[in-house]
CSV table of C-alpha atoms in Angstrom, one decimal:
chain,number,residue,atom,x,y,z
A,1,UNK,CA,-39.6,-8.8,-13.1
A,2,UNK,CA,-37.9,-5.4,-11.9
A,3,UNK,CA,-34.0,-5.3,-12.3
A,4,UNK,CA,-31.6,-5.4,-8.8
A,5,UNK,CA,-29.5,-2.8,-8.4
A,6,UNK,CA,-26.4,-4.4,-9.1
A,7,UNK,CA,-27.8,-4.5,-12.8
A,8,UNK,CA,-29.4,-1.1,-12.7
A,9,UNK,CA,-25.9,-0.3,-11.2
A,10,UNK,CA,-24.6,-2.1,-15.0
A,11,UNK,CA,-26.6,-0.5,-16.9
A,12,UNK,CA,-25.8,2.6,-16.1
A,13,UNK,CA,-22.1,2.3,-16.1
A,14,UNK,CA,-22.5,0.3,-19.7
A,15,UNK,CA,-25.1,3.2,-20.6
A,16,UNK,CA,-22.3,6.3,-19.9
A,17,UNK,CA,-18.9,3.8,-21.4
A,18,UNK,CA,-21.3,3.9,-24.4
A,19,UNK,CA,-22.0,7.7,-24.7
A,20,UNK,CA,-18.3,8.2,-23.8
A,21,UNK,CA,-17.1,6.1,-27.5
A,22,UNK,CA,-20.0,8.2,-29.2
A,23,UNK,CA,-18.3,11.5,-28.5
A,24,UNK,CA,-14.8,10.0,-29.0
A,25,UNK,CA,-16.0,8.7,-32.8
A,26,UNK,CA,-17.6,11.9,-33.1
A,27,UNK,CA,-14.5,13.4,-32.4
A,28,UNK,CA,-12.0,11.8,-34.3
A,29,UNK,CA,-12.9,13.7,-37.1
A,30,UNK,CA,-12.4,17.0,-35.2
A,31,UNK,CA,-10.8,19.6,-37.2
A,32,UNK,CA,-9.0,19.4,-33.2
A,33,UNK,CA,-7.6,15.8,-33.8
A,34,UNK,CA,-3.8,15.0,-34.7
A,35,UNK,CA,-4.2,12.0,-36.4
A,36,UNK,CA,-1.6,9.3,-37.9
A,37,UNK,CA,-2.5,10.9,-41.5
A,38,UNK,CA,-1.6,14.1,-40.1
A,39,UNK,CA,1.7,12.8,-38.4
A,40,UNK,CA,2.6,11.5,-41.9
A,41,UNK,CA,2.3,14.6,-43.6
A,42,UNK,CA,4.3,16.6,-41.5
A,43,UNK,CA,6.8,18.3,-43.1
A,44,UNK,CA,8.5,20.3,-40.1
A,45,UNK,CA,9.5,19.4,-36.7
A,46,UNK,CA,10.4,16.0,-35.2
A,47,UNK,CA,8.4,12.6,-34.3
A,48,UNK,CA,6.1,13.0,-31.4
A,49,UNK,CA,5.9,17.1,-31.9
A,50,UNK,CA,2.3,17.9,-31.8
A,51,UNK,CA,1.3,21.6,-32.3
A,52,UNK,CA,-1.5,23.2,-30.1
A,53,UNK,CA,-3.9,23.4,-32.1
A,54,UNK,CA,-4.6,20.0,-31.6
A,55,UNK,CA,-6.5,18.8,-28.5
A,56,UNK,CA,-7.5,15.5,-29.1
A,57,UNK,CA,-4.6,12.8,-30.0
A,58,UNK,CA,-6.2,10.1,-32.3
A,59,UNK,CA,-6.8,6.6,-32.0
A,60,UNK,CA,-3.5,4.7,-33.4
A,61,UNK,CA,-1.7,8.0,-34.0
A,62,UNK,CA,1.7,6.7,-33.1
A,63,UNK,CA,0.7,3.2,-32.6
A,64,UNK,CA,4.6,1.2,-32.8
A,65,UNK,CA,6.3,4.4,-34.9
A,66,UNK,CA,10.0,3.4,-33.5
A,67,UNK,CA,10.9,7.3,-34.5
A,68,UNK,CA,9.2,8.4,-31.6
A,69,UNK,CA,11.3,8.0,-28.7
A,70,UNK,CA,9.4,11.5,-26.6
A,71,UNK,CA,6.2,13.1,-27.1
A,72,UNK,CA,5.2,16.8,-26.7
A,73,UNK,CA,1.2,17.0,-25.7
A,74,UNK,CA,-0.4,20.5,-26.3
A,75,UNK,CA,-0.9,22.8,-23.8
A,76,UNK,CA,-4.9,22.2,-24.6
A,77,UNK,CA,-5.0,18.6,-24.8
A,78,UNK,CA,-7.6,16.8,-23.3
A,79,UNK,CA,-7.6,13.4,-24.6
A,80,UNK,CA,-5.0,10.7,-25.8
A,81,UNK,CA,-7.2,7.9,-27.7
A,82,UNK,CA,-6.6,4.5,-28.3
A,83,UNK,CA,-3.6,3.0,-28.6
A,84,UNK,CA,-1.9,6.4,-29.6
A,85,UNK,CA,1.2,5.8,-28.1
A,86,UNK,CA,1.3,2.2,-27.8
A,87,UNK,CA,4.6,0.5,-28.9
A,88,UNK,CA,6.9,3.3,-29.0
A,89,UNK,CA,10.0,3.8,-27.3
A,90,UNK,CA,10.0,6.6,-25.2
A,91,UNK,CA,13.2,7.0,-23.3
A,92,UNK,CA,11.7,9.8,-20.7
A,93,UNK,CA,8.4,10.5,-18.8
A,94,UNK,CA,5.9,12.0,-20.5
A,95,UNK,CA,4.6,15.8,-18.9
A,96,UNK,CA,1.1,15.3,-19.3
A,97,UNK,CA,-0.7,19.1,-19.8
A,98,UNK,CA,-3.4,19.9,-16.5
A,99,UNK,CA,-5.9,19.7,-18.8
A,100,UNK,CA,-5.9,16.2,-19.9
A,101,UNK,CA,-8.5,14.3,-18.6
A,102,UNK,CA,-8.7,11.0,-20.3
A,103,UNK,CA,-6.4,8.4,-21.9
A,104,UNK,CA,-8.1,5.5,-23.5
A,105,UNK,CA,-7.4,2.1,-23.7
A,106,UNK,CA,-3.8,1.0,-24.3
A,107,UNK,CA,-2.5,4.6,-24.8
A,108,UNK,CA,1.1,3.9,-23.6
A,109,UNK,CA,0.9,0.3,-23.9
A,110,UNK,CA,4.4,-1.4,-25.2
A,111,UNK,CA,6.4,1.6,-24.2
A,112,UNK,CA,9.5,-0.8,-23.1
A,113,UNK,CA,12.2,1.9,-21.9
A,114,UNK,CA,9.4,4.2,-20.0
A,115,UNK,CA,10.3,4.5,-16.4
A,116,UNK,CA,8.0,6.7,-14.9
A,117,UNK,CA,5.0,8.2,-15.1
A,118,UNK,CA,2.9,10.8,-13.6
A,119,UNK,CA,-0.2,11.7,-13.9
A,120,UNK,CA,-2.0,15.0,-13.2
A,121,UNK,CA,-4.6,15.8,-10.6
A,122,UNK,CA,-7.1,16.6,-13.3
A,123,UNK,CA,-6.8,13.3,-15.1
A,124,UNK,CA,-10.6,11.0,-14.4
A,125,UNK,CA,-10.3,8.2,-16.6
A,126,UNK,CA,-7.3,5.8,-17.4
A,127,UNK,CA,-8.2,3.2,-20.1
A,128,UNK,CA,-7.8,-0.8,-19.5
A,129,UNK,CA,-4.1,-2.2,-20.3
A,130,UNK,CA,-2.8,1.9,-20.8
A,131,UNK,CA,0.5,0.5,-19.5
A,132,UNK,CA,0.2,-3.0,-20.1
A,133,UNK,CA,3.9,-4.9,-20.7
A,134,UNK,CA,6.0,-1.4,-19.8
A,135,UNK,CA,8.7,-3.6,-18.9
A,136,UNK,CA,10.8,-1.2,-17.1
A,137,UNK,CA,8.7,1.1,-15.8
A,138,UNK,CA,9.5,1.6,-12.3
A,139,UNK,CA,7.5,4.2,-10.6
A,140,UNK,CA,3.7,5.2,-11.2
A,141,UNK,CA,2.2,9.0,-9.2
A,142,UNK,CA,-0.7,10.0,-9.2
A,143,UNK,CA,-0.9,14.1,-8.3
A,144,UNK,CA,-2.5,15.4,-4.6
A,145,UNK,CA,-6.2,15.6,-5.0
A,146,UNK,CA,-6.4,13.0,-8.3
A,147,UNK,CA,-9.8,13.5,-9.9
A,148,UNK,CA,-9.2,9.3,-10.9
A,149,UNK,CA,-11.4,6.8,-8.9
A,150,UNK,CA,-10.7,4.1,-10.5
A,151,UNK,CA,-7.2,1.9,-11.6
A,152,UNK,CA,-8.6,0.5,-14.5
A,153,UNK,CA,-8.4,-3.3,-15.8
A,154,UNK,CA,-4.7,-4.1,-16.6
A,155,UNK,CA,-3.8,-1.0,-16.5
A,156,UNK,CA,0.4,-1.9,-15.3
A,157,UNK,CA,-0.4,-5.5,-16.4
A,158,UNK,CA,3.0,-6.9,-16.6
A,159,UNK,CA,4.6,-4.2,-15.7
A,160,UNK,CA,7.2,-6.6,-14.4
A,161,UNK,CA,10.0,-4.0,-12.8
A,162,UNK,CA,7.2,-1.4,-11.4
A,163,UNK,CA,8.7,-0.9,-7.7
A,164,UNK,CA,6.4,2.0,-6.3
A,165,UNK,CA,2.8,3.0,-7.0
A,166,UNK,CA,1.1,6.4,-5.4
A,167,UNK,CA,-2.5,6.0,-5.5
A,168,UNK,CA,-4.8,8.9,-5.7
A,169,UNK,CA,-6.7,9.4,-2.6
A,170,UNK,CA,-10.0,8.9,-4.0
A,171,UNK,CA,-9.3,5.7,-5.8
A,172,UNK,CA,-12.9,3.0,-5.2
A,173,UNK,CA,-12.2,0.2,-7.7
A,174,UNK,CA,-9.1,-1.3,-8.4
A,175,UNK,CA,-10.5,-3.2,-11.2
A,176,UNK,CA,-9.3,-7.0,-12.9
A,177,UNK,CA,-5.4,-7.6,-13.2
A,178,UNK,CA,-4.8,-3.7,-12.6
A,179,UNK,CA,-1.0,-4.8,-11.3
A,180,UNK,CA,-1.0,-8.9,-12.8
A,181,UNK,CA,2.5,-10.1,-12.7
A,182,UNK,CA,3.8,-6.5,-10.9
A,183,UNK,CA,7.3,-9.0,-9.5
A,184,UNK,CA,8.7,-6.1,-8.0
A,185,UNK,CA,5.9,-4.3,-6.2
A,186,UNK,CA,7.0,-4.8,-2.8
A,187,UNK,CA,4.5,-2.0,-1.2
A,188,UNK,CA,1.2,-0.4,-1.9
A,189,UNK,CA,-0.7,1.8,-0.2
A,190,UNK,CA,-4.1,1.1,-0.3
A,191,UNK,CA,-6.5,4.6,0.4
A,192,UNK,CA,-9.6,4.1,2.6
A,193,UNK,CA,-11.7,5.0,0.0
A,194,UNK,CA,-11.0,1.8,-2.5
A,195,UNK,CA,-14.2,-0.6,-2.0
A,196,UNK,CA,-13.5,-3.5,-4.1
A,197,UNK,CA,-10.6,-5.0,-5.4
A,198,UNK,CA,-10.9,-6.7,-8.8
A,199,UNK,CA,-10.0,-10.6,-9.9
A,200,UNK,CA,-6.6,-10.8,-9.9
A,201,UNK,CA,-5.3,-7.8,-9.4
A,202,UNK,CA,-2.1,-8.1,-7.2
A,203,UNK,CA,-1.8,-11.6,-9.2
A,204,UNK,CA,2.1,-12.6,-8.5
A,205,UNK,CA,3.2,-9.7,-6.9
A,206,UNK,CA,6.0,-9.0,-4.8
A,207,UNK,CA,3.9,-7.4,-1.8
A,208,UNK,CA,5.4,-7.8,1.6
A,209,UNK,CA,2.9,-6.4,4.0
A,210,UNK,CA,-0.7,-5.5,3.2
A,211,UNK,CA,-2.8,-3.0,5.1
A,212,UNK,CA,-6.3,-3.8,3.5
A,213,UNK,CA,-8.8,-0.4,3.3
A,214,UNK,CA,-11.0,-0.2,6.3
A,215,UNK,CA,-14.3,0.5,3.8
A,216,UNK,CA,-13.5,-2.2,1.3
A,217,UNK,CA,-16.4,-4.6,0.7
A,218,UNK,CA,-15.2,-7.1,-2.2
A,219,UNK,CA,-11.8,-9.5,-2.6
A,220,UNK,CA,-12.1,-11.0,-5.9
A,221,UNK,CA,-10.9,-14.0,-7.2
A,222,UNK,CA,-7.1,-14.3,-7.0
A,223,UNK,CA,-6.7,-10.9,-5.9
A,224,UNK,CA,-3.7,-11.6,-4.3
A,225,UNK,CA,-3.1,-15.4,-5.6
A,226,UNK,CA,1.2,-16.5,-5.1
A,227,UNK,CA,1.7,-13.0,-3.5
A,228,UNK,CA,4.9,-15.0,-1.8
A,229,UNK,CA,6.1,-12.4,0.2
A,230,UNK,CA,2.9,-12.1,2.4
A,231,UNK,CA,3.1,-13.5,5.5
A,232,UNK,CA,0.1,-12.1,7.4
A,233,UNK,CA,-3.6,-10.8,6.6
A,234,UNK,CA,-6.3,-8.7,8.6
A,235,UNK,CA,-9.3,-9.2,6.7
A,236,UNK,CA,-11.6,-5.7,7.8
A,237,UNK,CA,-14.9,-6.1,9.1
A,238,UNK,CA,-16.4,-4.3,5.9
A,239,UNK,CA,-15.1,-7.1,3.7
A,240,UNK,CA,-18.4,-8.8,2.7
A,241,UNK,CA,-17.0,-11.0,-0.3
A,242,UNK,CA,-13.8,-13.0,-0.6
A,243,UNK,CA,-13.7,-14.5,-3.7
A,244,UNK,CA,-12.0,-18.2,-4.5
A,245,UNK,CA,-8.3,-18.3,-4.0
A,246,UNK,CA,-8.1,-14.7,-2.9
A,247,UNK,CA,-4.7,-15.7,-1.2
A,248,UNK,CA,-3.7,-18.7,-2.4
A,249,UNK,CA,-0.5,-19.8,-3.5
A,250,UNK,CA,0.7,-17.0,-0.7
A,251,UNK,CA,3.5,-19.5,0.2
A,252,UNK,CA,5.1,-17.7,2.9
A,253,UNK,CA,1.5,-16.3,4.6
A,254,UNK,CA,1.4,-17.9,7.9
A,255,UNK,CA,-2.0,-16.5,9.3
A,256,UNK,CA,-5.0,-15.0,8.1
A,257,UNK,CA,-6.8,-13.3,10.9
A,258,UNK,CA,-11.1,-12.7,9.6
A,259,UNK,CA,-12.9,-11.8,12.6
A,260,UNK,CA,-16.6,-11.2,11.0
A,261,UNK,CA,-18.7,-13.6,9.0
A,262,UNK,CA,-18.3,-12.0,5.5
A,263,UNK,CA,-21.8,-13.1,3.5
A,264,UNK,CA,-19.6,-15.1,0.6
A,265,UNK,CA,-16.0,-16.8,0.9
A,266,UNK,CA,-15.1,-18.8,-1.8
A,267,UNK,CA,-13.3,-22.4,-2.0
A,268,UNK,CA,-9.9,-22.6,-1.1
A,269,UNK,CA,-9.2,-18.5,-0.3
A,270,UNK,CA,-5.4,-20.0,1.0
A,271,UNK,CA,-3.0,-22.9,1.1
A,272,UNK,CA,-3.6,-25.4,3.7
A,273,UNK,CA,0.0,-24.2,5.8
A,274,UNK,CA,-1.5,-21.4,6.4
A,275,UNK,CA,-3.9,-20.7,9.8
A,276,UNK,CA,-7.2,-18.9,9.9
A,277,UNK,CA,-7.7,-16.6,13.5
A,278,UNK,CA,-11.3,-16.3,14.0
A,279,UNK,CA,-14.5,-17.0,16.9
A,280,UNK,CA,-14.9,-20.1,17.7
A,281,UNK,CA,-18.3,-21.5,16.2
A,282,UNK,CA,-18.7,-18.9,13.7
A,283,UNK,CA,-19.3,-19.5,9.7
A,284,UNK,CA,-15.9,-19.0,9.1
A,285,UNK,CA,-14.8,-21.5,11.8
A,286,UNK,CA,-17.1,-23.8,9.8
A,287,UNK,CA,-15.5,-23.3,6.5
A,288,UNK,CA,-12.3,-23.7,7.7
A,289,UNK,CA,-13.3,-27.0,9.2
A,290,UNK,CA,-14.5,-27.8,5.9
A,291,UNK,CA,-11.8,-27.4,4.0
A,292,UNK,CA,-9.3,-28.7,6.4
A,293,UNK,CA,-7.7,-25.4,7.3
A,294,UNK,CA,-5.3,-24.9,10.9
A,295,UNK,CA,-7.8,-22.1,13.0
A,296,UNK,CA,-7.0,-20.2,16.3
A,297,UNK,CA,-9.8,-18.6,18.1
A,298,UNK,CA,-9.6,-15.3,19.7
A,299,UNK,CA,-12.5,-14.2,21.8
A,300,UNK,CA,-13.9,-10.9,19.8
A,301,UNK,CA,-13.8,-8.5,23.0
A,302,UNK,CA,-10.2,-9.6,23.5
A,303,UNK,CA,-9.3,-7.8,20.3
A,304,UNK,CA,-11.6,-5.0,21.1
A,305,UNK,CA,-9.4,-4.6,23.9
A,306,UNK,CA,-6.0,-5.1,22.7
């Protein structure tokens, strides 16, 4: 039985994440690596000094070292591994060097006085839960002409006081609880570009008008689940999968307006006080029937018009 491409698709993704952590436990023991042996025999300098030689930060380098409260990358540095960073107290944003160009998973994670962050244009791949539980960061960049096309799983996960998020303009997945539990994210701008939009990935947050991306293709489940702010929705005509309780628990969301017949909509994609706009006699007039849900029809050419 030949594969689909959705696995091939998989596969090949699973095939490169796996050659990526070859060359990163190759390169842990790179004469190139700062590791947390070499932080502890450091003799000159302060916490979170790295000299240039070094263009690789190792897994765990700094991982919850309360003397760090600011890091200096090298000039050269190129990658920040796993959980380098992770619990330390830095009380400034970091300057990340233009030729970094990936920070694994958890990097920064636990960094509770961070408050910004920006990263550089050169920068393709952001590790799942980097910035998970930064409780006060406020304010996420990412550089014109970002090489990153992907917000990665939890990546600002709890990042409960995050207000304002620049997304690089080539973003396509925003991947599984990228923003879960971002309270005070009020506004997002979503680019064209982004294509799917992971299981609960604006979980709980504070977004007051959404402007969905005219080429997106997948809502996963709970995307936006008690977003309470919303009030309305345009689902595009691109959308082909809205996954269970996309919007519910959107309190305050009065209408939903899905024009198209998307080929999958899960059970219960909102809360019963809030109305669906679509054509009359089309699969989504059905499953709102179904489920019990107010409609209003609107004649498709009338919209064409308006």
């Amino acid at each position: 039985m030949g594969l689909c491409f959705c696995c091939l698709r998989g596969e090949t993704f699973n095939m490169e994440r796996l050659n990526d952590e070859i060359g990163w436990n190759q390169l842990r023991y790179d004469i190139r690596t700062y590791t947390a042996q070499n932080e502890r025999s450091r003799r000159i300098g302060t916490a979170g000094e790295i000299p240039d030689e070094y263009i690789y930060i190792g897994d765990k380098c700094f991982l919850n070292n309360g003397k760090v409260h600011g890091v200096t990358l090298p000039a050269g540095c190129r990658v920040v591994g796993k959980q380098a960073f992770e619990g330390c107290q830095f009380q400034k944003a970091v300057e990340f060097p233009e030729s970094l160009v990936e920070i694994k998973r958890r990097g920064f994670a636990g960094n509770r006085r961070l408050r910004k962050v920006v990263f550089p244009h050169n920068l393709e791949r952001i590790g799942a839960q980097c910035y998970r539980e930064c409780s006060n960061l406020k304010v996420a960049e990412f550089e014109k002409n970002s090489k990153c096309k992907v917000i990665s799983e939890g990546i600002f996960d709890s990042c409960t006081k995050l207000e304002r998020v620049c997304l690089p303009e080539a973003v396509k997945s925003i991947e599984k609880r990228a923003f879960y539990r971002c309270k005070e994210l009020k506004e997002i701008n979503l680019p064209n570009s982004v294509t799917e939009i992971g299981e609960e990935a604006f979980y709980f947050c504070g977004i007051e008008e959404l402007e969905l991306p005219t080429n997106l293709k997948i809502i996963g489940d709970s995307a936006f689940f008690r977003c309470k702010n919303l009030r309305t929705v345009y689902i595009p005509t691109s959308v082909r999968t809205i996954g269970r309780w996309a919007f519910h628990g959107c309190s305050r969301l009065e209408r939903i307006e899905i024009f198209h017949d998307p080929d999958e909509i899960g059970p219960w994609i909102i809360n019963k006080s809030c109305t669906i706009v679509c054509q009359k006699g089309s699969r989504i007039d059905a499953y709102a029937q179904e489920y019990g849900f107010q409609t209003e029809y609107v004649e498709l050419s009338e919209e064409l018009d308006g």
